[in-house]
């Protein structure tokens, strides 16, 4: 399976039309059709459903959708590898890929990038968001250099760097909500309230311990993956969102945040694959993070 053919296949999947894909690739339609048929024969599976008369739209089969996902990952990894190898020996250039969930700890990445920018302006950063499962999957496939997780992972498989900064759990609510009059929120305050909770894997058990109730016994009216979306549900009066502080700016809005009582905090870990061979750019970024963590003034964004 050639990389060139994978590019052809992705062009067809993107355009949903063989003629349009051929034009974008600057090859003839018969040549493209031949390459696609050969690809299907090699894999022994139909990848595309060609349009019937009156329609030129191409639809991916289930196998075609699997190939599209894998082809995107393969070509992304190839490009990443080429960029790392072709970098200059004299200067540090390249890309740093980071996977993370929604957390204020991402500010530390921004501070490290800013600190490196003066000496290494040709390092570029790519941050993608997802849950812990997403981050670990992309780490394992080599599509990202680092992951930011709020849980410990297998030390036999991953190296990690603890972050001495915590996220604070609490409740995002409307300012006119009954609970907004309180300075902090107890488990009992939430037992009978309509709740909006994260569907991040592992959060259920974490919150259940604090709530002293099984999540299934609570009045969960919605779940979220992005806190911004949860904030819209809260603003419309659907319920109370359980989330981290500092992710939604509540100043001069109809929303407010109240921390849990007793306090519940989560600590982050920067994680990478064991025995990982980093590009010069990724290694410089990791070294900068380590340096910041040994100097509390730099960690807090203060000048040395």
PDB file of C-alpha atoms in Angstrom:
ATOM      1  CA  UNK A   1       0.000   0.000   0.000  1.00  0.00           C
ATOM      2  CA  UNK A   2       1.741   3.158  -1.203  1.00  0.00           C
ATOM      3  CA  UNK A   3       1.517   6.508   0.557  1.00  0.00           C
ATOM      4  CA  UNK A   4       0.680   8.113  -2.781  1.00  0.00           C
ATOM      5  CA  UNK A   5      -2.378   5.871  -3.137  1.00  0.00           C
ATOM      6  CA  UNK A   6      -3.480   6.672   0.410  1.00  0.00           C
ATOM      7  CA  UNK A   7      -3.352  10.352  -0.543  1.00  0.00           C
ATOM      8  CA  UNK A   8      -5.479   9.581  -3.579  1.00  0.00           C
ATOM      9  CA  UNK A   9      -8.018   7.720  -1.451  1.00  0.00           C
ATOM     10  CA  UNK A  10      -8.230  10.567   1.083  1.00  0.00           C
ATOM     11  CA  UNK A  11      -8.788  13.072  -1.714  1.00  0.00           C
ATOM     12  CA  UNK A  12     -11.764  11.048  -2.959  1.00  0.00           C
ATOM     13  CA  UNK A  13     -13.114  10.682   0.594  1.00  0.00           C
ATOM     14  CA  UNK A  14     -12.788  14.434   1.068  1.00  0.00           C
ATOM     15  CA  UNK A  15     -14.308  15.493  -2.245  1.00  0.00           C
ATOM     16  CA  UNK A  16     -16.922  12.680  -2.313  1.00  0.00           C
ATOM     17  CA  UNK A  17     -16.475  12.766  -6.056  1.00  0.00           C
ATOM     18  CA  UNK A  18     -13.849  11.018  -8.197  1.00  0.00           C
ATOM     19  CA  UNK A  19     -13.802  13.708 -10.893  1.00  0.00           C
ATOM     20  CA  UNK A  20     -13.343  16.515  -8.364  1.00  0.00           C
ATOM     21  CA  UNK A  21     -10.622  14.527  -6.586  1.00  0.00           C
ATOM     22  CA  UNK A  22      -8.806  13.893  -9.883  1.00  0.00           C
ATOM     23  CA  UNK A  23      -8.834  17.623 -10.625  1.00  0.00           C
ATOM     24  CA  UNK A  24      -7.485  18.438  -7.161  1.00  0.00           C
ATOM     25  CA  UNK A  25      -4.732  15.828  -7.574  1.00  0.00           C
ATOM     26  CA  UNK A  26      -3.930  16.934 -11.147  1.00  0.00           C
ATOM     27  CA  UNK A  27      -4.316  13.434 -12.573  1.00  0.00           C
ATOM     28  CA  UNK A  28      -6.815  11.987 -15.014  1.00  0.00           C
ATOM     29  CA  UNK A  29     -10.055  10.473 -13.773  1.00  0.00           C
ATOM     30  CA  UNK A  30      -9.375   7.058 -15.437  1.00  0.00           C
ATOM     31  CA  UNK A  31      -5.942   6.901 -13.774  1.00  0.00           C
ATOM     32  CA  UNK A  32      -7.452   7.701 -10.371  1.00  0.00           C
ATOM     33  CA  UNK A  33     -10.244   5.147 -10.826  1.00  0.00           C
ATOM     34  CA  UNK A  34      -7.648   2.487 -11.708  1.00  0.00           C
ATOM     35  CA  UNK A  35      -5.628   3.245  -8.573  1.00  0.00           C
ATOM     36  CA  UNK A  36      -8.744   2.988  -6.401  1.00  0.00           C
ATOM     37  CA  UNK A  37      -9.792  -0.342  -7.924  1.00  0.00           C
ATOM     38  CA  UNK A  38      -6.270  -1.707  -7.404  1.00  0.00           C
ATOM     39  CA  UNK A  39      -6.377  -0.587  -3.778  1.00  0.00           C
ATOM     40  CA  UNK A  40      -9.692  -2.392  -3.246  1.00  0.00           C
ATOM     41  CA  UNK A  41      -8.330  -5.526  -4.911  1.00  0.00           C
ATOM     42  CA  UNK A  42      -5.197  -5.475  -2.749  1.00  0.00           C
ATOM     43  CA  UNK A  43      -7.281  -5.183   0.435  1.00  0.00           C
ATOM     44  CA  UNK A  44      -9.977  -7.571  -0.752  1.00  0.00           C
ATOM     45  CA  UNK A  45     -12.700  -5.135   0.353  1.00  0.00           C
ATOM     46  CA  UNK A  46     -14.955  -2.605  -1.314  1.00  0.00           C
ATOM     47  CA  UNK A  47     -14.028   0.832  -0.010  1.00  0.00           C
ATOM     48  CA  UNK A  48     -16.281   3.075  -2.089  1.00  0.00           C
ATOM     49  CA  UNK A  49     -19.878   2.985  -3.240  1.00  0.00           C
ATOM     50  CA  UNK A  50     -19.931   4.722  -6.605  1.00  0.00           C
ATOM     51  CA  UNK A  51     -22.879   6.907  -7.465  1.00  0.00           C
ATOM     52  CA  UNK A  52     -25.672   5.568  -9.603  1.00  0.00           C
ATOM     53  CA  UNK A  53     -26.903   7.262 -12.746  1.00  0.00           C
ATOM     54  CA  UNK A  54     -27.693  10.903 -12.098  1.00  0.00           C
ATOM     55  CA  UNK A  55     -25.408  11.064  -9.067  1.00  0.00           C
ATOM     56  CA  UNK A  56     -21.621  11.208  -8.999  1.00  0.00           C
ATOM     57  CA  UNK A  57     -21.371  11.260  -5.215  1.00  0.00           C
ATOM     58  CA  UNK A  58     -19.057   8.625  -3.731  1.00  0.00           C
ATOM     59  CA  UNK A  59     -19.866   7.125  -0.308  1.00  0.00           C
ATOM     60  CA  UNK A  60     -17.404   5.265   1.916  1.00  0.00           C
ATOM     61  CA  UNK A  61     -18.246   1.745   3.032  1.00  0.00           C
ATOM     62  CA  UNK A  62     -17.592   0.723   6.649  1.00  0.00           C
ATOM     63  CA  UNK A  63     -14.191  -0.584   5.548  1.00  0.00           C
ATOM     64  CA  UNK A  64     -13.585   2.664   3.674  1.00  0.00           C
ATOM     65  CA  UNK A  65     -14.254   4.701   6.817  1.00  0.00           C
ATOM     66  CA  UNK A  66     -11.745   2.571   8.738  1.00  0.00           C
ATOM     67  CA  UNK A  67      -9.132   3.101   6.034  1.00  0.00           C
ATOM     68  CA  UNK A  68      -9.793   6.839   5.997  1.00  0.00           C
ATOM     69  CA  UNK A  69      -9.092   7.109   9.725  1.00  0.00           C
ATOM     70  CA  UNK A  70      -5.948   4.981   9.521  1.00  0.00           C
ATOM     71  CA  UNK A  71      -4.691   6.717   6.385  1.00  0.00           C
ATOM     72  CA  UNK A  72      -4.982  10.119   8.067  1.00  0.00           C
ATOM     73  CA  UNK A  73      -2.996   8.813  11.049  1.00  0.00           C
ATOM     74  CA  UNK A  74      -0.333   7.190   8.836  1.00  0.00           C
ATOM     75  CA  UNK A  75       0.220  10.265   6.673  1.00  0.00           C
ATOM     76  CA  UNK A  76       0.278  12.545   9.723  1.00  0.00           C
ATOM     77  CA  UNK A  77       2.942  10.370  11.340  1.00  0.00           C
ATOM     78  CA  UNK A  78       4.987  10.272   8.117  1.00  0.00           C
ATOM     79  CA  UNK A  79       4.900  14.068   7.868  1.00  0.00           C
ATOM     80  CA  UNK A  80       5.882  14.407  11.528  1.00  0.00           C
ATOM     81  CA  UNK A  81       8.823  12.037  11.004  1.00  0.00           C
ATOM     82  CA  UNK A  82      10.014  13.890   7.897  1.00  0.00           C
ATOM     83  CA  UNK A  83       9.880  17.220   9.726  1.00  0.00           C
ATOM     84  CA  UNK A  84      11.889  15.858  12.663  1.00  0.00           C
ATOM     85  CA  UNK A  85      14.617  14.305  10.516  1.00  0.00           C
ATOM     86  CA  UNK A  86      14.981  17.221   8.093  1.00  0.00           C
ATOM     87  CA  UNK A  87      15.503  19.826  10.820  1.00  0.00           C
ATOM     88  CA  UNK A  88      18.726  21.830  10.789  1.00  0.00           C
ATOM     89  CA  UNK A  89      21.618  20.631  12.952  1.00  0.00           C
ATOM     90  CA  UNK A  90      22.562  24.193  13.883  1.00  0.00           C
ATOM     91  CA  UNK A  91      19.174  25.485  15.002  1.00  0.00           C
ATOM     92  CA  UNK A  92      16.228  23.939  16.785  1.00  0.00           C
ATOM     93  CA  UNK A  93      13.207  23.900  14.535  1.00  0.00           C
ATOM     94  CA  UNK A  94      10.191  21.669  14.293  1.00  0.00           C
ATOM     95  CA  UNK A  95       6.837  20.887  15.818  1.00  0.00           C
ATOM     96  CA  UNK A  96       5.718  19.868  19.292  1.00  0.00           C
ATOM     97  CA  UNK A  97       2.459  17.905  19.511  1.00  0.00           C
ATOM     98  CA  UNK A  98       0.483  17.901  22.767  1.00  0.00           C
ATOM     99  CA  UNK A  99      -2.762  16.173  23.724  1.00  0.00           C
ATOM    100  CA  UNK A 100      -4.743  17.418  26.702  1.00  0.00           C
ATOM    101  CA  UNK A 101      -8.125  17.683  28.332  1.00  0.00           C
ATOM    102  CA  UNK A 102      -9.711  20.951  29.425  1.00  0.00           C
ATOM    103  CA  UNK A 103      -7.634  22.276  32.305  1.00  0.00           C
ATOM    104  CA  UNK A 104      -6.049  25.537  33.397  1.00  0.00           C
ATOM    105  CA  UNK A 105      -2.742  23.634  33.640  1.00  0.00           C
ATOM    106  CA  UNK A 106      -2.421  24.200  29.868  1.00  0.00           C
ATOM    107  CA  UNK A 107      -1.175  27.656  30.866  1.00  0.00           C
ATOM    108  CA  UNK A 108       2.098  25.984  31.837  1.00  0.00           C
ATOM    109  CA  UNK A 109       2.546  24.804  28.257  1.00  0.00           C
ATOM    110  CA  UNK A 110       1.970  28.375  27.083  1.00  0.00           C
ATOM    111  CA  UNK A 111       4.588  29.700  29.519  1.00  0.00           C
ATOM    112  CA  UNK A 112       7.155  27.135  28.389  1.00  0.00           C
ATOM    113  CA  UNK A 113       6.466  27.925  24.723  1.00  0.00           C
ATOM    114  CA  UNK A 114       6.758  31.651  25.418  1.00  0.00           C
ATOM    115  CA  UNK A 115      10.047  31.142  27.262  1.00  0.00           C
ATOM    116  CA  UNK A 116      11.504  29.187  24.319  1.00  0.00           C
ATOM    117  CA  UNK A 117      10.202  31.582  21.700  1.00  0.00           C
ATOM    118  CA  UNK A 118      12.997  34.155  22.006  1.00  0.00           C
ATOM    119  CA  UNK A 119      15.805  31.647  21.331  1.00  0.00           C
ATOM    120  CA  UNK A 120      13.882  29.191  19.141  1.00  0.00           C
ATOM    121  CA  UNK A 121      11.218  31.069  17.152  1.00  0.00           C
ATOM    122  CA  UNK A 122      10.908  28.233  14.623  1.00  0.00           C
ATOM    123  CA  UNK A 123       9.389  25.753  17.080  1.00  0.00           C
ATOM    124  CA  UNK A 124       5.651  25.417  16.458  1.00  0.00           C
ATOM    125  CA  UNK A 125       3.111  23.938  18.839  1.00  0.00           C
ATOM    126  CA  UNK A 126       0.021  21.877  18.072  1.00  0.00           C
ATOM    127  CA  UNK A 127      -2.444  21.263  20.901  1.00  0.00           C
ATOM    128  CA  UNK A 128      -5.386  18.906  20.491  1.00  0.00           C
ATOM    129  CA  UNK A 129      -8.083  18.329  23.083  1.00  0.00           C
ATOM    130  CA  UNK A 130      -9.704  15.088  24.141  1.00  0.00           C
ATOM    131  CA  UNK A 131     -10.340  12.789  27.062  1.00  0.00           C
ATOM    132  CA  UNK A 132      -7.730  10.521  28.665  1.00  0.00           C
ATOM    133  CA  UNK A 133      -8.507   7.654  26.295  1.00  0.00           C
ATOM    134  CA  UNK A 134      -7.915   9.942  23.297  1.00  0.00           C
ATOM    135  CA  UNK A 135      -4.618  11.245  24.716  1.00  0.00           C
ATOM    136  CA  UNK A 136      -3.243   7.769  25.440  1.00  0.00           C
ATOM    137  CA  UNK A 137      -4.344   6.435  22.050  1.00  0.00           C
ATOM    138  CA  UNK A 138      -2.520   9.240  20.246  1.00  0.00           C
ATOM    139  CA  UNK A 139       0.555   8.799  22.452  1.00  0.00           C
ATOM    140  CA  UNK A 140       0.686   5.088  21.669  1.00  0.00           C
ATOM    141  CA  UNK A 141       0.410   5.769  17.938  1.00  0.00           C
ATOM    142  CA  UNK A 142       3.171   8.369  18.027  1.00  0.00           C
ATOM    143  CA  UNK A 143       0.873  11.150  16.815  1.00  0.00           C
ATOM    144  CA  UNK A 144       1.643  13.387  19.808  1.00  0.00           C
ATOM    145  CA  UNK A 145       4.807  13.886  21.858  1.00  0.00           C
ATOM    146  CA  UNK A 146       3.221  14.633  25.224  1.00  0.00           C
ATOM    147  CA  UNK A 147      -0.086  14.139  26.964  1.00  0.00           C
ATOM    148  CA  UNK A 148      -1.522  15.993  29.922  1.00  0.00           C
ATOM    149  CA  UNK A 149      -3.534  13.697  32.160  1.00  0.00           C
ATOM    150  CA  UNK A 150      -5.197  14.110  35.529  1.00  0.00           C
ATOM    151  CA  UNK A 151      -4.438  10.546  36.583  1.00  0.00           C
ATOM    152  CA  UNK A 152      -1.413   8.306  36.997  1.00  0.00           C
ATOM    153  CA  UNK A 153      -0.698   5.898  34.139  1.00  0.00           C
ATOM    154  CA  UNK A 154       1.247   2.628  33.829  1.00  0.00           C
ATOM    155  CA  UNK A 155       4.864   3.456  34.874  1.00  0.00           C
ATOM    156  CA  UNK A 156       6.119   0.471  32.861  1.00  0.00           C
ATOM    157  CA  UNK A 157       4.745   2.038  29.683  1.00  0.00           C
ATOM    158  CA  UNK A 158       4.971   5.782  30.272  1.00  0.00           C
ATOM    159  CA  UNK A 159       7.286   8.359  31.778  1.00  0.00           C
ATOM    160  CA  UNK A 160       5.586  11.182  33.621  1.00  0.00           C
ATOM    161  CA  UNK A 161       6.304  14.540  35.160  1.00  0.00           C
ATOM    162  CA  UNK A 162       3.989  15.641  37.981  1.00  0.00           C
ATOM    163  CA  UNK A 163       2.691  19.205  37.859  1.00  0.00           C
ATOM    164  CA  UNK A 164       2.531  20.947  41.260  1.00  0.00           C
ATOM    165  CA  UNK A 165      -0.580  22.839  40.172  1.00  0.00           C
ATOM    166  CA  UNK A 166      -4.073  21.603  40.895  1.00  0.00           C
ATOM    167  CA  UNK A 167      -7.466  22.036  39.334  1.00  0.00           C
ATOM    168  CA  UNK A 168     -10.280  22.761  41.779  1.00  0.00           C
ATOM    169  CA  UNK A 169     -13.616  21.001  41.390  1.00  0.00           C
ATOM    170  CA  UNK A 170     -16.806  22.914  41.918  1.00  0.00           C
ATOM    171  CA  UNK A 171     -20.168  23.888  40.461  1.00  0.00           C
ATOM    172  CA  UNK A 172     -20.893  26.229  37.575  1.00  0.00           C
ATOM    173  CA  UNK A 173     -24.342  27.771  38.011  1.00  0.00           C
ATOM    174  CA  UNK A 174     -26.525  30.771  37.246  1.00  0.00           C
ATOM    175  CA  UNK A 175     -26.143  33.690  39.622  1.00  0.00           C
ATOM    176  CA  UNK A 176     -29.881  33.564  40.323  1.00  0.00           C
ATOM    177  CA  UNK A 177     -29.732  29.875  41.345  1.00  0.00           C
ATOM    178  CA  UNK A 178     -30.584  29.038  44.973  1.00  0.00           C
ATOM    179  CA  UNK A 179     -27.121  27.540  45.551  1.00  0.00           C
ATOM    180  CA  UNK A 180     -25.387  30.732  44.340  1.00  0.00           C
ATOM    181  CA  UNK A 181     -25.975  32.278  47.770  1.00  0.00           C
ATOM    182  CA  UNK A 182     -23.524  29.764  49.276  1.00  0.00           C
ATOM    183  CA  UNK A 183     -19.733  30.247  49.391  1.00  0.00           C
ATOM    184  CA  UNK A 184     -19.125  26.549  48.751  1.00  0.00           C
ATOM    185  CA  UNK A 185     -21.158  23.495  47.809  1.00  0.00           C
ATOM    186  CA  UNK A 186     -21.481  20.287  49.840  1.00  0.00           C
ATOM    187  CA  UNK A 187     -22.467  16.850  48.499  1.00  0.00           C
ATOM    188  CA  UNK A 188     -25.843  17.095  50.214  1.00  0.00           C
ATOM    189  CA  UNK A 189     -26.545  20.350  48.340  1.00  0.00           C
ATOM    190  CA  UNK A 190     -26.439  18.457  45.039  1.00  0.00           C
ATOM    191  CA  UNK A 191     -28.185  15.174  45.803  1.00  0.00           C
ATOM    192  CA  UNK A 192     -31.586  16.348  44.528  1.00  0.00           C
ATOM    193  CA  UNK A 193     -30.447  18.913  41.958  1.00  0.00           C
ATOM    194  CA  UNK A 194     -30.386  18.529  38.138  1.00  0.00           C
ATOM    195  CA  UNK A 195     -26.711  17.906  37.342  1.00  0.00           C
ATOM    196  CA  UNK A 196     -24.583  18.253  34.219  1.00  0.00           C
ATOM    197  CA  UNK A 197     -21.439  16.137  34.508  1.00  0.00           C
ATOM    198  CA  UNK A 198     -18.436  15.259  32.379  1.00  0.00           C
ATOM    199  CA  UNK A 199     -18.514  11.971  30.505  1.00  0.00           C
ATOM    200  CA  UNK A 200     -14.725  11.758  30.870  1.00  0.00           C
ATOM    201  CA  UNK A 201     -13.815   8.168  31.708  1.00  0.00           C
ATOM    202  CA  UNK A 202     -12.931   7.898  35.389  1.00  0.00           C
ATOM    203  CA  UNK A 203     -14.685  11.088  36.499  1.00  0.00           C
ATOM    204  CA  UNK A 204     -17.761   9.104  37.580  1.00  0.00           C
ATOM    205  CA  UNK A 205     -15.864   7.208  40.262  1.00  0.00           C
ATOM    206  CA  UNK A 206     -13.936  10.311  41.287  1.00  0.00           C
ATOM    207  CA  UNK A 207     -17.077  12.374  41.788  1.00  0.00           C
ATOM    208  CA  UNK A 208     -19.069   9.514  43.311  1.00  0.00           C
ATOM    209  CA  UNK A 209     -16.587   9.233  46.160  1.00  0.00           C
ATOM    210  CA  UNK A 210     -16.922  12.927  46.930  1.00  0.00           C
ATOM    211  CA  UNK A 211     -20.709  12.938  46.464  1.00  0.00           C
ATOM    212  CA  UNK A 212     -21.101   9.875  48.710  1.00  0.00           C
ATOM    213  CA  UNK A 213     -23.624   8.641  46.196  1.00  0.00           C
ATOM    214  CA  UNK A 214     -23.478   6.403  43.164  1.00  0.00           C
ATOM    215  CA  UNK A 215     -23.750   8.533  40.024  1.00  0.00           C
ATOM    216  CA  UNK A 216     -26.663   6.411  38.788  1.00  0.00           C
ATOM    217  CA  UNK A 217     -28.688   7.525  41.811  1.00  0.00           C
ATOM    218  CA  UNK A 218     -28.191  11.223  41.037  1.00  0.00           C
ATOM    219  CA  UNK A 219     -30.388  13.404  38.840  1.00  0.00           C
ATOM    220  CA  UNK A 220     -27.997  13.672  35.865  1.00  0.00           C
ATOM    221  CA  UNK A 221     -29.849  15.603  33.164  1.00  0.00           C
ATOM    222  CA  UNK A 222     -26.924  15.903  30.732  1.00  0.00           C
ATOM    223  CA  UNK A 223     -23.272  15.023  30.186  1.00  0.00           C
ATOM    224  CA  UNK A 224     -20.605  17.037  28.379  1.00  0.00           C
ATOM    225  CA  UNK A 225     -17.202  16.728  26.763  1.00  0.00           C
ATOM    226  CA  UNK A 226     -16.454  20.456  26.454  1.00  0.00           C
ATOM    227  CA  UNK A 227     -17.056  22.751  29.411  1.00  0.00           C
ATOM    228  CA  UNK A 228     -18.050  25.635  27.139  1.00  0.00           C
ATOM    229  CA  UNK A 229     -20.988  23.590  25.869  1.00  0.00           C
ATOM    230  CA  UNK A 230     -21.902  22.723  29.456  1.00  0.00           C
ATOM    231  CA  UNK A 231     -21.867  26.424  30.330  1.00  0.00           C
ATOM    232  CA  UNK A 232     -24.503  27.075  27.653  1.00  0.00           C
ATOM    233  CA  UNK A 233     -26.739  24.406  29.180  1.00  0.00           C
ATOM    234  CA  UNK A 234     -26.277  26.003  32.589  1.00  0.00           C
ATOM    235  CA  UNK A 235     -26.996  29.468  31.226  1.00  0.00           C
ATOM    236  CA  UNK A 236     -30.281  28.205  29.795  1.00  0.00           C
ATOM    237  CA  UNK A 237     -31.263  26.902  33.234  1.00  0.00           C
ATOM    238  CA  UNK A 238     -30.953  23.167  32.535  1.00  0.00           C
ATOM    239  CA  UNK A 239     -28.981  22.411  35.680  1.00  0.00           C
ATOM    240  CA  UNK A 240     -25.739  22.692  37.634  1.00  0.00           C
ATOM    241  CA  UNK A 241     -22.460  21.725  35.900  1.00  0.00           C
ATOM    242  CA  UNK A 242     -19.756  19.954  37.899  1.00  0.00           C
ATOM    243  CA  UNK A 243     -16.405  21.042  36.480  1.00  0.00           C
ATOM    244  CA  UNK A 244     -13.006  22.603  37.151  1.00  0.00           C
ATOM    245  CA  UNK A 245     -12.580  26.240  38.092  1.00  0.00           C
ATOM    246  CA  UNK A 246     -11.049  28.838  35.705  1.00  0.00           C
ATOM    247  CA  UNK A 247     -12.253  27.174  32.506  1.00  0.00           C
ATOM    248  CA  UNK A 248     -15.181  29.545  32.063  1.00  0.00           C
ATOM    249  CA  UNK A 249     -14.758  33.270  32.602  1.00  0.00           C
ATOM    250  CA  UNK A 250     -17.785  34.164  34.709  1.00  0.00           C
ATOM    251  CA  UNK A 251     -16.922  37.844  35.191  1.00  0.00           C
ATOM    252  CA  UNK A 252     -19.743  40.130  34.027  1.00  0.00           C
ATOM    253  CA  UNK A 253     -21.874  37.136  33.019  1.00  0.00           C
ATOM    254  CA  UNK A 254     -24.998  35.478  34.362  1.00  0.00           C
ATOM    255  CA  UNK A 255     -22.872  32.570  35.651  1.00  0.00           C
ATOM    256  CA  UNK A 256     -20.799  31.975  38.770  1.00  0.00           C
ATOM    257  CA  UNK A 257     -18.590  29.207  40.170  1.00  0.00           C
ATOM    258  CA  UNK A 258     -18.634  27.779  43.703  1.00  0.00           C
ATOM    259  CA  UNK A 259     -15.972  25.294  44.931  1.00  0.00           C
ATOM    260  CA  UNK A 260     -16.762  21.964  46.547  1.00  0.00           C
ATOM    261  CA  UNK A 261     -16.696  21.582  50.322  1.00  0.00           C
ATOM    262  CA  UNK A 262     -14.839  19.511  51.361  1.00  0.00           C
ATOM    263  CA  UNK A 263     -12.357  20.688  48.768  1.00  0.00           C
ATOM    264  CA  UNK A 264     -11.688  18.349  45.837  1.00  0.00           C
ATOM    265  CA  UNK A 265      -8.613  18.845  43.676  1.00  0.00           C
ATOM    266  CA  UNK A 266      -7.001  17.106  40.718  1.00  0.00           C
ATOM    267  CA  UNK A 267      -3.292  17.157  39.917  1.00  0.00           C
ATOM    268  CA  UNK A 268      -1.903  16.892  36.415  1.00  0.00           C
ATOM    269  CA  UNK A 269       0.886  14.767  34.957  1.00  0.00           C
ATOM    270  CA  UNK A 270       2.780  15.363  31.724  1.00  0.00           C
ATOM    271  CA  UNK A 271       3.113  11.917  30.161  1.00  0.00           C
ATOM    272  CA  UNK A 272       5.163  10.499  27.294  1.00  0.00           C
ATOM    273  CA  UNK A 273       6.010   7.023  26.026  1.00  0.00           C
ATOM    274  CA  UNK A 274       8.830   5.206  27.785  1.00  0.00           C
ATOM    275  CA  UNK A 275      12.049   5.164  25.746  1.00  0.00           C
ATOM    276  CA  UNK A 276      10.623   7.895  23.527  1.00  0.00           C
ATOM    277  CA  UNK A 277      13.153   9.409  21.115  1.00  0.00           C
ATOM    278  CA  UNK A 278      12.228  13.076  20.897  1.00  0.00           C
ATOM    279  CA  UNK A 279      12.857  15.562  18.129  1.00  0.00           C
ATOM    280  CA  UNK A 280      15.111  18.453  19.121  1.00  0.00           C
ATOM    281  CA  UNK A 281      12.072  20.699  19.395  1.00  0.00           C
ATOM    282  CA  UNK A 282      10.192  18.307  21.696  1.00  0.00           C
ATOM    283  CA  UNK A 283      13.289  17.734  23.845  1.00  0.00           C
ATOM    284  CA  UNK A 284      13.844  21.477  24.218  1.00  0.00           C
ATOM    285  CA  UNK A 285      10.221  21.887  25.268  1.00  0.00           C
ATOM    286  CA  UNK A 286      10.470  19.106  27.866  1.00  0.00           C
ATOM    287  CA  UNK A 287      13.737  20.515  29.236  1.00  0.00           C
ATOM    288  CA  UNK A 288      12.085  23.919  29.573  1.00  0.00           C
ATOM    289  CA  UNK A 289       9.129  22.436  31.454  1.00  0.00           C
ATOM    290  CA  UNK A 290      11.458  20.625  33.853  1.00  0.00           C
ATOM    291  CA  UNK A 291      13.398  23.831  34.466  1.00  0.00           C
ATOM    292  CA  UNK A 292      10.200  25.732  35.175  1.00  0.00           C
ATOM    293  CA  UNK A 293       9.057  23.122  37.664  1.00  0.00           C
ATOM    294  CA  UNK A 294      12.267  23.515  39.665  1.00  0.00           C
ATOM    295  CA  UNK A 295      11.781  27.299  39.848  1.00  0.00           C
ATOM    296  CA  UNK A 296       8.433  28.246  41.466  1.00  0.00           C
ATOM    297  CA  UNK A 297       8.763  31.837  40.199  1.00  0.00           C
ATOM    298  CA  UNK A 298       8.849  30.678  36.599  1.00  0.00           C
ATOM    299  CA  UNK A 299       6.022  28.215  37.225  1.00  0.00           C
ATOM    300  CA  UNK A 300       3.807  31.053  38.423  1.00  0.00           C
ATOM    301  CA  UNK A 301       4.727  33.227  35.494  1.00  0.00           C
ATOM    302  CA  UNK A 302       6.915  35.593  37.594  1.00  0.00           C
ATOM    303  CA  UNK A 303      10.252  36.875  36.430  1.00  0.00           C
ATOM    304  CA  UNK A 304      13.308  35.172  37.980  1.00  0.00           C
TER     305      UNK A 304
END
